[in-house]
Amino acid sequence: MIGAPPAPVRKRQDQSGSEMNGSLVVVDDVPAEFSERIIEAYHGRPNDMFSIALSGGETARRCYERLASTADTQIDWWKVDVYWSDERCVPLDHPDSNYFLARQALLDRVGAANATYPMRCEEGPDPYQLRVGELGKFDVVHLGLGADGHTASLFPHSAALNADPGRLVVMNEDPLGNNPHRRMTLTFAGIARARLVIVTVSGEEKRDALRRVVAGDDIPASRVHADRVIWLADHAAADGLPNP
Ligand code: 6PG
């Protein structure tokens, strides 16, 4: 089902004067709406090739499985270049790898992509930084939202939150130990290279983090900026938020 039309961009002033960036769209079926938005972005791409950066986590897995089943004929996957928003520093065939997740949930199912650019921790961040720099802009960056307010692998109190402004990609880890593995991640500057960021948020365990994003609280996910940012949430995650 196509979700409700995008809520108006919600600029909210909280006590710190910061604002939510982007529009909140509350839908019944996040994976279905995610798929529709990706198909829409693909058909509206300005160039022949379509570049998308994928995330990890169980919401992402459900979104990619749905995309694989709904977009098989609506997207020419030979025109899609696949990047990652973040990656765990494990082998690419490790069950915790975001590359492995995307292969299982999407790429092996659609059976094609023009190119995949996995993040390779053993190389360090610089080769990926160069690749993203050469790309210029992502058509889409897909992000999840952690209950602790992280997105990609930009964890609360982690070094990557204060990366040099010129860094698009860095290594990082969760100093509080709530999220496993050393990581490679896009920085906020790397995420800002997106024409469209879609953050998918599902489940009541994300309610507080989403509320804090809407309020403009100082949590990592609140710092996501790009040409356009859509917060795609289900009713369980958005419960209690004032209607736009
Ligand atoms: C990662 C992800 C991470 C994820 C969120 C949401 O590598 O762990 O990129 O940012 O998207 O933690 O994950 P869930 O959907 O599983 O809650």
Tab-separated table of C-alpha atoms in Angstrom, residues 4-243:
chain	number	residue	atom	x	y	z
A	4	ALA	CA	0.146	8.446	3.285
A	5	PRO	CA	1.525	11.425	1.376
A	6	PRO	CA	4.691	12.640	3.016
A	7	ALA	CA	4.018	14.573	6.127
A	8	PRO	CA	5.062	18.181	5.796
A	9	VAL	CA	8.646	18.768	6.644
A	10	ARG	CA	8.521	19.012	10.391
A	11	LYS	CA	10.729	21.727	11.669
A	12	ARG	CA	10.560	21.402	15.430
A	13	GLN	CA	12.228	23.639	17.928
A	14	ASP	CA	13.175	21.880	21.127
A	15	GLN	CA	14.761	23.454	24.165
A	16	SER	CA	18.132	23.424	22.459
A	17	GLY	CA	16.702	25.186	19.426
A	18	SER	CA	17.743	22.354	17.144
A	19	GLU	CA	15.339	21.047	14.505
A	20	MET	CA	14.337	17.761	13.015
A	21	ASN	CA	15.661	17.480	9.496
A	22	GLY	CA	13.449	15.803	6.988
A	23	SER	CA	9.914	14.543	6.760
A	24	LEU	CA	8.287	11.848	8.848
A	25	VAL	CA	6.126	9.384	6.938
A	26	VAL	CA	4.147	6.905	9.045
A	27	VAL	CA	2.958	3.806	7.195
A	28	ASP	CA	1.492	0.398	7.918
A	29	ASP	CA	4.158	-1.498	5.999
A	30	VAL	CA	7.690	-0.071	6.072
A	31	PRO	CA	9.264	-2.640	3.695
A	32	ALA	CA	6.509	-2.061	1.124
A	33	GLU	CA	6.843	1.720	1.297
A	34	PHE	CA	10.631	1.453	1.234
A	35	SER	CA	10.416	-0.576	-1.972
A	36	GLU	CA	8.040	1.941	-3.562
A	37	ARG	CA	10.377	4.813	-2.671
A	38	ILE	CA	13.420	3.018	-4.109
A	39	ILE	CA	11.592	2.241	-7.341
A	40	GLU	CA	10.461	5.878	-7.501
A	41	ALA	CA	14.015	7.132	-6.903
A	42	TYR	CA	15.379	4.742	-9.536
A	43	HIS	CA	12.952	6.020	-12.177
A	44	GLY	CA	13.693	9.607	-11.199
A	45	ARG	CA	17.487	9.209	-11.257
A	46	PRO	CA	19.338	11.999	-13.092
A	47	ASN	CA	21.978	9.714	-14.602
A	48	ASP	CA	21.900	6.419	-16.430
A	49	MET	CA	23.362	4.564	-13.446
A	50	PHE	CA	21.662	4.454	-10.044
A	51	SER	CA	23.789	4.417	-6.887
A	52	ILE	CA	22.466	3.176	-3.561
A	53	ALA	CA	24.194	2.683	-0.202
A	54	LEU	CA	22.739	-0.157	1.888
A	55	SER	CA	22.634	-0.637	5.645
A	56	GLY	CA	22.466	-3.589	8.009
A	57	GLY	CA	20.073	-4.822	10.668
A	58	GLU	CA	16.789	-6.696	10.656
A	59	THR	CA	14.644	-3.826	9.375
A	60	ALA	CA	17.021	-3.497	6.435
A	61	ARG	CA	16.841	-7.237	5.823
A	62	ARG	CA	13.044	-7.103	5.609
A	63	CYS	CA	13.210	-4.054	3.329
A	64	TYR	CA	15.677	-5.712	0.966
A	65	GLU	CA	13.731	-8.966	0.802
A	66	ARG	CA	10.613	-6.974	-0.114
A	67	LEU	CA	12.521	-4.903	-2.656
A	68	ALA	CA	13.847	-8.089	-4.257
A	69	SER	CA	10.323	-9.470	-4.612
A	70	THR	CA	8.607	-6.270	-5.793
A	71	ALA	CA	11.238	-4.539	-7.910
A	72	ASP	CA	12.552	-7.496	-9.823
A	73	THR	CA	11.053	-6.234	-13.088
A	74	GLN	CA	10.725	-2.540	-12.203
A	75	ILE	CA	14.437	-1.901	-11.798
A	76	ASP	CA	17.117	-2.802	-14.321
A	77	TRP	CA	19.636	-4.068	-11.761
A	78	TRP	CA	22.390	-3.883	-14.384
A	79	LYS	CA	22.107	-0.114	-13.959
A	80	VAL	CA	22.534	-0.224	-10.182
A	81	ASP	CA	25.829	0.417	-8.353
A	82	VAL	CA	25.646	-0.863	-4.788
A	83	TYR	CA	27.559	0.743	-1.915
A	84	TRP	CA	27.272	0.357	1.835
A	85	SER	CA	26.438	2.934	4.511
A	86	ASP	CA	28.441	0.929	7.034
A	87	GLU	CA	30.012	-2.480	7.557
A	88	ARG	CA	31.176	-4.647	10.387
A	89	CYS	CA	34.854	-5.666	10.277
A	90	VAL	CA	34.218	-9.350	9.665
A	91	PRO	CA	34.751	-11.469	6.538
A	92	LEU	CA	32.278	-10.637	3.769
A	93	ASP	CA	30.801	-14.151	4.067
A	94	HIS	CA	30.332	-13.803	7.850
A	95	PRO	CA	26.667	-13.837	8.989
A	96	ASP	CA	27.234	-10.466	10.736
A	97	SER	CA	28.456	-8.781	7.535
A	98	ASN	CA	26.156	-6.172	5.995
A	99	TYR	CA	27.500	-7.190	2.595
A	100	PHE	CA	26.477	-10.797	3.350
A	101	LEU	CA	23.030	-9.570	4.456
A	102	ALA	CA	22.529	-7.643	1.216
A	103	ARG	CA	23.688	-10.601	-0.859
A	104	GLN	CA	21.241	-12.934	0.880
A	105	ALA	CA	18.263	-10.572	1.070
A	106	LEU	CA	18.593	-8.735	-2.238
A	107	LEU	CA	21.457	-9.217	-4.658
A	108	ASP	CA	21.413	-12.998	-4.984
A	109	ARG	CA	17.635	-12.799	-5.416
A	110	VAL	CA	17.615	-10.193	-8.205
A	111	GLY	CA	20.691	-11.855	-9.620
A	112	ALA	CA	22.431	-8.740	-10.893
A	113	ALA	CA	24.062	-5.385	-10.163
A	114	ASN	CA	26.343	-3.323	-12.333
A	115	ALA	CA	28.873	-3.160	-9.501
A	116	THR	CA	29.093	-3.752	-5.777
A	117	TYR	CA	31.500	-1.777	-3.593
A	118	PRO	CA	31.817	-3.605	-0.288
A	119	MET	CA	33.574	-1.802	2.547
A	120	ARG	CA	36.819	-3.701	3.246
A	121	CYS	CA	38.076	-2.944	6.735
A	122	GLU	CA	41.475	-4.484	6.030
A	123	GLU	CA	42.102	-1.703	3.450
A	124	GLY	CA	41.213	1.069	5.898
A	125	PRO	CA	38.760	3.863	4.987
A	126	ASP	CA	40.823	5.781	2.420
A	127	PRO	CA	40.082	3.668	-0.700
A	128	TYR	CA	36.330	3.909	0.086
A	129	GLN	CA	36.678	7.626	0.737
A	130	LEU	CA	38.221	7.985	-2.736
A	131	ARG	CA	35.470	5.886	-4.339
A	132	VAL	CA	32.715	7.957	-2.707
A	133	GLY	CA	34.560	11.120	-3.666
A	134	GLU	CA	34.728	9.990	-7.300
A	135	LEU	CA	31.029	9.072	-7.248
A	136	GLY	CA	30.062	12.537	-6.084
A	137	LYS	CA	26.467	11.911	-5.053
A	138	PHE	CA	24.560	8.812	-4.004
A	139	ASP	CA	21.078	8.613	-5.454
A	140	VAL	CA	19.933	6.939	-2.229
A	141	VAL	CA	21.509	6.261	1.150
A	142	HIS	CA	19.489	3.816	3.246
A	143	LEU	CA	19.898	4.033	7.008
A	144	GLY	CA	18.447	2.322	10.043
A	145	LEU	CA	17.889	3.768	13.504
A	146	GLY	CA	19.237	2.098	16.606
A	147	ALA	CA	17.323	2.210	19.892
A	148	ASP	CA	20.346	4.086	21.282
A	149	GLY	CA	19.956	6.752	18.601
A	150	HIS	CA	22.743	5.584	16.311
A	151	THR	CA	22.503	5.391	12.549
A	152	ALA	CA	24.910	3.651	10.182
A	153	SER	CA	27.770	2.965	12.617
A	154	LEU	CA	27.691	6.458	14.100
A	155	PHE	CA	27.270	5.500	17.734
A	156	PRO	CA	26.672	7.823	20.704
A	157	HIS	CA	29.956	9.135	22.173
A	158	SER	CA	31.982	7.548	19.350
A	159	ALA	CA	34.929	9.196	17.622
A	160	ALA	CA	33.238	9.244	14.209
A	161	LEU	CA	30.727	11.833	15.431
A	162	ASN	CA	33.547	14.350	15.394
A	163	ALA	CA	35.292	13.241	12.211
A	164	ASP	CA	37.227	15.805	10.238
A	165	PRO	CA	34.704	17.643	7.995
A	166	GLY	CA	36.547	16.366	4.932
A	167	ARG	CA	36.112	12.717	5.910
A	168	LEU	CA	33.350	10.864	4.088
A	169	VAL	CA	34.300	7.422	5.445
A	170	VAL	CA	35.994	6.448	8.727
A	171	MET	CA	36.610	3.491	10.976
A	172	ASN	CA	34.597	3.503	14.192
A	173	GLU	CA	33.357	1.390	17.091
A	174	ASP	CA	30.787	1.633	19.834
A	175	PRO	CA	32.617	2.834	22.991
A	176	LEU	CA	29.731	1.576	25.135
A	177	GLY	CA	29.974	-1.926	23.686
A	178	ASN	CA	26.293	-2.137	22.760
A	179	ASN	CA	26.977	-2.830	19.088
A	180	PRO	CA	29.413	-5.577	18.086
A	181	HIS	CA	32.527	-5.416	15.930
A	182	ARG	CA	34.813	-2.630	14.782
A	183	ARG	CA	33.168	-0.825	11.882
A	184	MET	CA	33.662	1.170	8.722
A	185	THR	CA	30.987	3.813	8.239
A	186	LEU	CA	29.932	6.819	6.220
A	187	THR	CA	30.303	9.974	8.264
A	188	PHE	CA	27.585	12.612	8.413
A	189	ALA	CA	29.442	14.331	5.548
A	190	GLY	CA	29.369	11.073	3.585
A	191	ILE	CA	25.653	10.640	4.247
A	192	ALA	CA	25.083	14.245	3.175
A	193	ARG	CA	26.290	13.223	-0.313
A	194	ALA	CA	22.847	11.635	-0.829
A	195	ARG	CA	20.163	13.016	-3.083
A	196	LEU	CA	17.771	11.061	-0.879
A	197	VAL	CA	18.251	9.476	2.553
A	198	ILE	CA	15.596	6.977	3.647
A	199	VAL	CA	15.741	6.036	7.332
A	200	THR	CA	13.557	3.007	8.075
A	201	VAL	CA	12.265	2.728	11.640
A	202	SER	CA	10.167	-0.218	12.816
A	203	GLY	CA	8.957	-1.411	16.198
A	204	GLU	CA	8.126	0.035	19.579
A	205	GLU	CA	11.728	-0.395	20.745
A	206	LYS	CA	12.614	2.516	18.399
A	207	ARG	CA	9.862	4.781	19.757
A	208	ASP	CA	12.078	6.758	22.106
A	209	ALA	CA	14.889	7.205	19.582
A	210	LEU	CA	12.429	8.401	16.922
A	211	ARG	CA	10.760	10.744	19.383
A	212	ARG	CA	14.164	12.226	20.149
A	213	VAL	CA	14.929	12.691	16.452
A	214	VAL	CA	11.581	14.453	15.949
A	215	ALA	CA	12.284	16.650	18.965
A	216	GLY	CA	15.695	17.518	17.575
A	217	ASP	CA	17.514	16.099	20.573
A	218	ASP	CA	21.260	15.767	20.273
A	219	ILE	CA	21.561	12.109	19.307
A	220	PRO	CA	23.594	10.863	16.332
A	221	ALA	CA	20.587	10.183	14.075
A	222	SER	CA	19.420	13.789	14.536
A	223	ARG	CA	22.509	14.925	12.663
A	224	VAL	CA	21.534	13.198	9.387
A	225	HIS	CA	21.291	15.812	6.652
A	226	ALA	CA	21.101	15.465	2.857
A	227	ASP	CA	19.282	16.974	-0.103
A	228	ARG	CA	16.166	15.157	1.126
A	229	VAL	CA	15.628	12.986	4.214
A	230	ILE	CA	12.596	10.750	4.746
A	231	TRP	CA	11.998	9.058	8.103
A	232	LEU	CA	9.860	6.054	7.180
A	233	ALA	CA	8.291	4.651	10.354
A	234	ASP	CA	5.579	2.177	11.263
A	235	HIS	CA	2.839	2.930	13.798
A	236	ALA	CA	4.590	1.009	16.561
A	237	ALA	CA	7.653	3.252	16.294
A	238	ALA	CA	5.703	6.460	15.719
A	239	ASP	CA	3.063	5.840	18.409
A	240	GLY	CA	2.549	8.903	20.556
A	241	LEU	CA	4.150	11.326	18.126
A	242	PRO	CA	1.897	14.294	17.458
A	243	ASN	CA	0.323	14.180	13.994
